[in-house]
Coordinates of C-alpha atoms in Angstrom, one line a residue:
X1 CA 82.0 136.3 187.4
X2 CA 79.9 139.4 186.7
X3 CA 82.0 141.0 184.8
X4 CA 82.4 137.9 182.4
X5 CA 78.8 137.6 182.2
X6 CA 78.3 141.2 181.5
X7 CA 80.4 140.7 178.8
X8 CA 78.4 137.8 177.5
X9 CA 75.2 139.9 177.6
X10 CA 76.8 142.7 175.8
X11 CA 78.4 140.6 172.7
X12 CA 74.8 138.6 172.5
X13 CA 72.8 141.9 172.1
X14 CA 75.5 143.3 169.6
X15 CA 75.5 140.3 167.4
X16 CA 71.7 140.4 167.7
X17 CA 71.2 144.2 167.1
X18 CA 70.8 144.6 163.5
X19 CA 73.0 148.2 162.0
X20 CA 71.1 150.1 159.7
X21 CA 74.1 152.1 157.8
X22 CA 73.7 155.1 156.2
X23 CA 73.5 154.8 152.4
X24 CA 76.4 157.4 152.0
X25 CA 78.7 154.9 153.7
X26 CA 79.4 153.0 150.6
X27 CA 80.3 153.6 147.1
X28 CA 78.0 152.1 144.5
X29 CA 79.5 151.1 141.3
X30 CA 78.0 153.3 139.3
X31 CA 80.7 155.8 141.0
X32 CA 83.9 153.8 140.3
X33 CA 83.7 155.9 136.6
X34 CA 87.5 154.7 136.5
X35 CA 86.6 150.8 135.7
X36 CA 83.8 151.4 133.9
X37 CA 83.5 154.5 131.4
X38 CA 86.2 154.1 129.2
X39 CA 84.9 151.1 127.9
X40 CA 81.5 152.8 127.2
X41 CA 83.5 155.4 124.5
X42 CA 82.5 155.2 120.9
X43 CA 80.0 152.7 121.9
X44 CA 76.2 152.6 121.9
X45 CA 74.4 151.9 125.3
X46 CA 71.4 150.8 126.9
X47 CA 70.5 151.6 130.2
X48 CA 68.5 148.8 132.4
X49 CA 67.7 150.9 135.8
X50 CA 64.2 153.1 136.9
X51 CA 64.1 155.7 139.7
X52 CA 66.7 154.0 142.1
X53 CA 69.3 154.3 139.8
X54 CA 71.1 157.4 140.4
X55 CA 74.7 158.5 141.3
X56 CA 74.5 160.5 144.3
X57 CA 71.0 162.6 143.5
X58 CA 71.0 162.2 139.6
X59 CA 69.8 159.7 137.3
X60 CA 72.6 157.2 135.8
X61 CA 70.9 158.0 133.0
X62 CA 71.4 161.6 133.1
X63 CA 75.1 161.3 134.4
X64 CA 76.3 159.0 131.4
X65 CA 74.7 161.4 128.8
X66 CA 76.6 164.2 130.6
X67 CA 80.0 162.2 130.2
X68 CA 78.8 162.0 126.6
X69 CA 78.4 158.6 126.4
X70 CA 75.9 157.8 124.0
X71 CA 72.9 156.3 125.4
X72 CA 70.6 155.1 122.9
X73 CA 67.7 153.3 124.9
X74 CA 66.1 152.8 128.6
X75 CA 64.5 149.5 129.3
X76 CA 62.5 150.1 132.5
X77 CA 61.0 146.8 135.1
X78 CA 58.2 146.5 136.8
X79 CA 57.0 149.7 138.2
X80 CA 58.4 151.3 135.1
X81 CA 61.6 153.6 134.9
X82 CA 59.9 156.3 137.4
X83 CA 58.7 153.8 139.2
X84 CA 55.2 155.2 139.3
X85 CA 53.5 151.7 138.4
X86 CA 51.5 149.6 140.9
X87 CA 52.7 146.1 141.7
X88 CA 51.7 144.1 138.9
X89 CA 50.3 146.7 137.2
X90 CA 51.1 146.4 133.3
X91 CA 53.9 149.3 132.3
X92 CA 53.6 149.9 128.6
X93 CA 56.8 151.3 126.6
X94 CA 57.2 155.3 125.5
X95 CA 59.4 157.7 125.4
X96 CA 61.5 159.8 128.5
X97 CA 59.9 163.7 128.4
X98 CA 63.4 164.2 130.0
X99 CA 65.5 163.2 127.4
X100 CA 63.7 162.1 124.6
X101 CA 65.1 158.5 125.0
X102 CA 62.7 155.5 124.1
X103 CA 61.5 153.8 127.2
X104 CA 61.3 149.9 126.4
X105 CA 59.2 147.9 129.3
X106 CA 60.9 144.8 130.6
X107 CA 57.0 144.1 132.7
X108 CA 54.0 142.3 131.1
X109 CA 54.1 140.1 127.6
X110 CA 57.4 141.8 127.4
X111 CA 59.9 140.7 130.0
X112 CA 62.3 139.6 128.3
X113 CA 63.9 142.0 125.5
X114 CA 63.3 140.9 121.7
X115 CA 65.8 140.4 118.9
X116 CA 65.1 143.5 117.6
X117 CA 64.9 145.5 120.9
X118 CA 68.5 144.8 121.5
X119 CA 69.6 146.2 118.0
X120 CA 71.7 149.2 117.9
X121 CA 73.1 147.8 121.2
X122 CA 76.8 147.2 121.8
X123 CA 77.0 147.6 125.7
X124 CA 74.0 147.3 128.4
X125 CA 74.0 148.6 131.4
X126 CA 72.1 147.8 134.8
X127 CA 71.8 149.8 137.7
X128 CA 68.9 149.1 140.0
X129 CA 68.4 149.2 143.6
X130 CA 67.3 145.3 145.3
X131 CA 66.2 144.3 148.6
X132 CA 67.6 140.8 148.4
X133 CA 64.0 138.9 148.0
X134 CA 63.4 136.2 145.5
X135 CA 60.4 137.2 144.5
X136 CA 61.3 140.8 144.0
X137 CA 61.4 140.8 140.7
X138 CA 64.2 142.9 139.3
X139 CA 66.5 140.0 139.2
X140 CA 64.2 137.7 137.4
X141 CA 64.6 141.2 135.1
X142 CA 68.2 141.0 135.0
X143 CA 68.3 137.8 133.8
X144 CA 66.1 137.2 131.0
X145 CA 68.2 141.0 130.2
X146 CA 71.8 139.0 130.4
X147 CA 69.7 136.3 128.5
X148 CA 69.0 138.6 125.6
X149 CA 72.5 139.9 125.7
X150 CA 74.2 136.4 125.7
X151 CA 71.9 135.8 122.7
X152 CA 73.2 138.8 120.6
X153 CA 76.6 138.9 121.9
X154 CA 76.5 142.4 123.7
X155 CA 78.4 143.1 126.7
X156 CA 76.6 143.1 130.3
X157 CA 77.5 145.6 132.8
X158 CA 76.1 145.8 136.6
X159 CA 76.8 148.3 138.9
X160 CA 76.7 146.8 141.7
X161 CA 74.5 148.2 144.7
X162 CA 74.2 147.1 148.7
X163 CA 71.4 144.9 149.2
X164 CA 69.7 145.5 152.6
X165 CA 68.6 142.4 153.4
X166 CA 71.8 141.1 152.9
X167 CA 73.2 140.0 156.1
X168 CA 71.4 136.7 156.4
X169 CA 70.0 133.7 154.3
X170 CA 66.5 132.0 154.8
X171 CA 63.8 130.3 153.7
X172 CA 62.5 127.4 151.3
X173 CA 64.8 126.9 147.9
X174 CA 62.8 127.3 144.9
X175 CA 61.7 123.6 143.2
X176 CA 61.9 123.5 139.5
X177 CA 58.4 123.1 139.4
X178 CA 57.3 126.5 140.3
X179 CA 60.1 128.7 138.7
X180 CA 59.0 131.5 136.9
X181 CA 59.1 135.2 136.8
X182 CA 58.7 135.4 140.8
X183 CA 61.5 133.0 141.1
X184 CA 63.8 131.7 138.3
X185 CA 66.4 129.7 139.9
X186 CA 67.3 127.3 142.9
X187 CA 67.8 129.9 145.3
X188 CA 66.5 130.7 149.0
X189 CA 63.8 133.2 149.6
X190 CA 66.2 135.2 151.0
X191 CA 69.6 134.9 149.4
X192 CA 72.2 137.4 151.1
X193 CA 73.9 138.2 147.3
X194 CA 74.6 141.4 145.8
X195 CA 72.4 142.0 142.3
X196 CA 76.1 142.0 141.1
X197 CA 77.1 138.6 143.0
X198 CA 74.0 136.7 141.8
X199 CA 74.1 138.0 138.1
X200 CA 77.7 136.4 138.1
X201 CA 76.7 132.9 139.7
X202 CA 73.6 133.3 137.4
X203 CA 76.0 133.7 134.1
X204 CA 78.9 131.0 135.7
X205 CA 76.1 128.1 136.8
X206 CA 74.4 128.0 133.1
X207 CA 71.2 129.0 134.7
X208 CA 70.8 131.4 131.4
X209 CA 68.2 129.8 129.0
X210 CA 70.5 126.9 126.6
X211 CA 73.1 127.1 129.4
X212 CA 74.4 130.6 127.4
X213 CA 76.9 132.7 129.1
X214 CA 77.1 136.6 128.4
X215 CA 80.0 138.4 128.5
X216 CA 79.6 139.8 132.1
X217 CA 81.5 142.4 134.1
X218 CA 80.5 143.0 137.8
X219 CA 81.9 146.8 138.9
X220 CA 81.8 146.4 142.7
X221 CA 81.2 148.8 145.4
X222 CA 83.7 150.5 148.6
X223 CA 82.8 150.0 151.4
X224 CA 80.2 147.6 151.8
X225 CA 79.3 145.7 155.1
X226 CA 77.2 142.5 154.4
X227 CA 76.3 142.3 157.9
X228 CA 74.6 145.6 158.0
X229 CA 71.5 146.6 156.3
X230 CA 71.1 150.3 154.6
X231 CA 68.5 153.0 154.5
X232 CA 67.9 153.6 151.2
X233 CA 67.6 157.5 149.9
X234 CA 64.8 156.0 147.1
X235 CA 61.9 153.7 147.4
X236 CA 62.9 150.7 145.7
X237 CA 59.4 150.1 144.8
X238 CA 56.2 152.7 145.6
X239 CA 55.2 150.4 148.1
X240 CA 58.3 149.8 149.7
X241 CA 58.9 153.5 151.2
X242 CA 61.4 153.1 154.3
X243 CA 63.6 150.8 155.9
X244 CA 60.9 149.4 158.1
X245 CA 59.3 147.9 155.1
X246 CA 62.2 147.1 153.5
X247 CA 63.5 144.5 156.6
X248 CA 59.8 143.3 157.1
X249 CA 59.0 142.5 152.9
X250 CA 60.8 138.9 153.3
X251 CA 58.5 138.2 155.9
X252 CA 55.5 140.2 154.9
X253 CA 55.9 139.3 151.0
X254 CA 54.4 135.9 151.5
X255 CA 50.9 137.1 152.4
X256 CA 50.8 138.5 148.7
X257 CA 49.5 135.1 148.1
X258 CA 47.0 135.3 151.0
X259 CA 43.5 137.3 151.3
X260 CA 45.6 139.5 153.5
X261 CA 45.7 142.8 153.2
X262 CA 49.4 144.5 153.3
X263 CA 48.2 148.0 153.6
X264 CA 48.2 149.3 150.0
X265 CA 46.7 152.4 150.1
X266 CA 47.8 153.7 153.3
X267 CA 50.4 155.3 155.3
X268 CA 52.3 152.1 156.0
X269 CA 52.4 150.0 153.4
X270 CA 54.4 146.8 154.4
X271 CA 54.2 147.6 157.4
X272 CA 50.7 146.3 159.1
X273 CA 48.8 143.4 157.8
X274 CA 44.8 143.1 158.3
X275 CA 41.6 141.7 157.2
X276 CA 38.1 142.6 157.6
X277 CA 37.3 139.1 159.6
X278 CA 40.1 138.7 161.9
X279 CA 39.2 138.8 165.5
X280 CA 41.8 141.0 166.7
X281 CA 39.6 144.1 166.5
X282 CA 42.4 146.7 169.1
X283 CA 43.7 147.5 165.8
X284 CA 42.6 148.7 162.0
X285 CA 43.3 150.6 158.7
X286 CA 41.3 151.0 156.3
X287 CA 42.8 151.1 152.2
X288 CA 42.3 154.4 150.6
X289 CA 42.6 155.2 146.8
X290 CA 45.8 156.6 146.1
X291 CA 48.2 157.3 143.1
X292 CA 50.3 154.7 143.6
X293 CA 47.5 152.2 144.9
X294 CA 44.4 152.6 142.9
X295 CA 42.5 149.6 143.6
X296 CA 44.2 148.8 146.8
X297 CA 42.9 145.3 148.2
X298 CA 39.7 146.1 150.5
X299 CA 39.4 149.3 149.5
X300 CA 37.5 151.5 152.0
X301 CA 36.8 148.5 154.1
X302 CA 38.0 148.7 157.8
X303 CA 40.8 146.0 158.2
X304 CA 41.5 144.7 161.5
X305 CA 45.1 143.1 162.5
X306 CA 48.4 143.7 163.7
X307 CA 50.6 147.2 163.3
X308 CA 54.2 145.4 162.7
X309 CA 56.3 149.0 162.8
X310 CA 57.4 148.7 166.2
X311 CA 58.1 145.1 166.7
X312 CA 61.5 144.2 168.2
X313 CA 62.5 142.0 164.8
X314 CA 63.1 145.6 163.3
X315 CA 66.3 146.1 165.6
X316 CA 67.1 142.6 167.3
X317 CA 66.6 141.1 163.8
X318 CA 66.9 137.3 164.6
X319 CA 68.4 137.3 160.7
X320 CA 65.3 134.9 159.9
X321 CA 61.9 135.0 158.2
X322 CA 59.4 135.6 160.9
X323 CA 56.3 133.1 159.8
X324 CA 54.6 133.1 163.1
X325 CA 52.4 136.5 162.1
X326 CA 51.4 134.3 158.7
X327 CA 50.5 131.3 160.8
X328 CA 48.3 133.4 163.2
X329 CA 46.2 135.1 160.1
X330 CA 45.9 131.9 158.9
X331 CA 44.5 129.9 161.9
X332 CA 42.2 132.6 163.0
X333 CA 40.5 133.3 160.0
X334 CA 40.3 129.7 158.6
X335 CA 39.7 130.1 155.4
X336 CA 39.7 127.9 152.9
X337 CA 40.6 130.0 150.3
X338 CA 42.9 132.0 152.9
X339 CA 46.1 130.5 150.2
X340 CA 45.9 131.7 146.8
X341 CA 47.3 129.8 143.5
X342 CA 50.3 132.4 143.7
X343 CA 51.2 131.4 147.3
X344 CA 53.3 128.5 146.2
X345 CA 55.6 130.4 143.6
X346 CA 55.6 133.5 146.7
X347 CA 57.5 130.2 148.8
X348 CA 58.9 128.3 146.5
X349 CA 57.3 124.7 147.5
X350 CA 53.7 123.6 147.7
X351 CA 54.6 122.4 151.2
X352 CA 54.7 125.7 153.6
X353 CA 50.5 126.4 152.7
X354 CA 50.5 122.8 154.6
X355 CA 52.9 123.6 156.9
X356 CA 51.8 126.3 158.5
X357 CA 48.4 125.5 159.2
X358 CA 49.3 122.3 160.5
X359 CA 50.6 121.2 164.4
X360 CA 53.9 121.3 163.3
X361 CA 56.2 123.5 164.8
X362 CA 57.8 127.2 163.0
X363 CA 61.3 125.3 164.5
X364 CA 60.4 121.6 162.3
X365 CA 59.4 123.7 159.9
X366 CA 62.8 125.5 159.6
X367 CA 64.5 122.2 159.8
X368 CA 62.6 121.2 156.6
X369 CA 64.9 123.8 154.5
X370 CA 67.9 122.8 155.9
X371 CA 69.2 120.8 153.3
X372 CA 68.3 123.1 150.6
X373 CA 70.0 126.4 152.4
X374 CA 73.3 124.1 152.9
X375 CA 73.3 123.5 149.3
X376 CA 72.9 127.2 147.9
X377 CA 75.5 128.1 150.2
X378 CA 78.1 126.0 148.8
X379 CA 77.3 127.4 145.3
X380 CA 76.8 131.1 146.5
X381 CA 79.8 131.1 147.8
X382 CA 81.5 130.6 145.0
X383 CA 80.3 134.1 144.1
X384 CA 80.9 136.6 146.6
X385 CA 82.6 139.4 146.2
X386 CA 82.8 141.4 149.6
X387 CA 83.4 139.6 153.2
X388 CA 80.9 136.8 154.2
X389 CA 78.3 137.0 156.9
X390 CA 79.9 133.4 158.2
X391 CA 76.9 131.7 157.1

């Protein structure tokens, strides 16, 4: 009897202990040059990636124009091709010191290329590292990008990269009411896609602008474990430095529409949360000017709140959005403008703001996406293209 519940115990805490692989494990589909660069010769290419886009420790960039394939232009997202730009922070187009490419923005008025942007085109490429987030906004990127292809007939190429936050599926499905560039399509908070998966239920749903469809290839990775996360050898974003923040930002992301601070400007962005006025006083930061954080939110001021590096959700990940540290900010500090106008497009519903400062449980609330989760999954899995998480 003790042996069998021994056992038990065992295959609970390893289905509960979340992996964290190393990156090296898996090779990204800008490697697999075999499927992919002999239909780049003779042709003229665009690049859509920024400083996560590299094959091994080199830019993708770099790498094609050293297999002479003729790249003629880098469109960049938010945070710009180095990735040097705040969040939010407008990125305006120039040209690469490296290689004397034109850098065209994809961030601001200009998210989604023009006509004449995407002349001199045939092929575009995109290679850029996700965390698996709706409101991350690279795929909203990648779509008005295979928009603008479908539009001008040019061929769409992702290189398909692991997506850490991959090995689960949670949260409130965006309503049509509140899409937009934080959220452009029916989809979970959390979505557990590839950026290559969800380009190619994207193209094959019609959720393209006119129902278009671009001529899409996918070029998958080896190797990749959908129930493991990754530690990433690049920020993804300046304020997403390590895994830690990484795993916590689906959680953590929703207090960008809160008075909350994040902890912009310090040493753990992502990582802690705080505000002057909360009564927890045993811990604080305080923001700090920074290069990557200029006008972090309460600069200078002493935040008090709650250091979330350590919790036990980092390693026994219950593969689910942990609301109860938004609920508790909310409740003790009851403000009424504690919600912003951006919180509802951060959750995809106007009902969560309600939700959680209401006497109705984290559990009911879960319940309350149900429906919507059940739904994606059917159509997601249409789409996959590595093992399923049995989800």
């Amino acid at each position: 009897m003790v042996f069998f519940l021994a056992l038990f115990v065992s295959k609970l805490f390893a289905q509960d202990t979340l992996l964290i692989k190393p990156f090296e494990s898996v090779t990204c589909g800008n490697a697999r040059f075999d499927l992919y660069l002999p239909l780049l010769k003779n042709k003229k290419v665009a690049v859509v990636t920024n400083v996560t886009g590299l094959v091994g420790k080199t830019s993708i960039v770099d790498t094609l124009l050293k297999l002479k394939v003729k790249v003629v232009k880098i469109f960049g997202p938010e945070h710009g091709f180095r990735s040097n730009a705040d969040a939010g922070e407008k990125v305006a187009s120039s040209i690469d010191k490296k290689t004397g490419l034109p850098i065209i923005s994809l961030y601001g008025a200009n998210k989604k290329p023009k006509k004449e942007q995407m002349a001199g085109i045939d092929i575009v490429i995109y290679d850029i590292q996700d965390i698996g987030v709706r409101f991350y906004t690279y795929i909203s990127t990648m779509t008005y990008m295979m928009e603008a292809c479908a539009e001008t007939k040019k061929k769409f190429i992702v290189l398909d990269r692991p997506n850490p936050n991959g090995f689960y599926i949670d949260g409130p499905v965006m309503k049509d009411e509140l899409k937009g560039f934080l959220g452009l399509h029916s989809v979970p908070l959390v979505y557990g896609m590839t950026c290559g998966e969800y380009a190619k239920m994207v193209n094959e749903e019609g959720w393209m602008k006119n129902r278009n469809m671009c001529e899409l290839l996918v070029i998958p990775m080896r190797g990749y474990d959908r129930n493991a996360s990754y530690d990433l050898p690049v920020h993804p974003s300046p304020n997403i430095p390590n895994s830690t923040a990484v795993l916590l930002y689906p959680s953590l992301g929703l207090f960008e529409g809160t008075i909350v601070g994040l902890g912009r400007g310090t040493d753990k962005p992502f990582q802690h949360i705080g505000h002057p006025d909360f009564k927890d006083t045993t811990y604080s930061f305080i923001p700090k000017a920074s290069k990557i954080s200029a006008k972090p939110k309460y600069l200078n001021e002493k935040c008090y709140g709650k250091d979330l590096s350590k919790e036990k959700y980092l390693t026994l990940h219950p593969r689910q959005i942990e609301l109860s540290w938004i609920r508790l900010m909310a409740l003790q500090l009851k403000r009424a403008d504690f919600f912003d106008k951006y919180f509802a497009s951060h959750a995809g519903n106007h009902d969560l703001e309600k939700q959680l400062v209401s006497r109705i449980s984290l559990e009911d609330i879960r319940a309350s996406w149900k429906a919507g989760l059940d739904s994606f999954k059917v159509i997601r899995k249409k789409y996959l293209l590595y093992p399923d998480i049995g989800q």
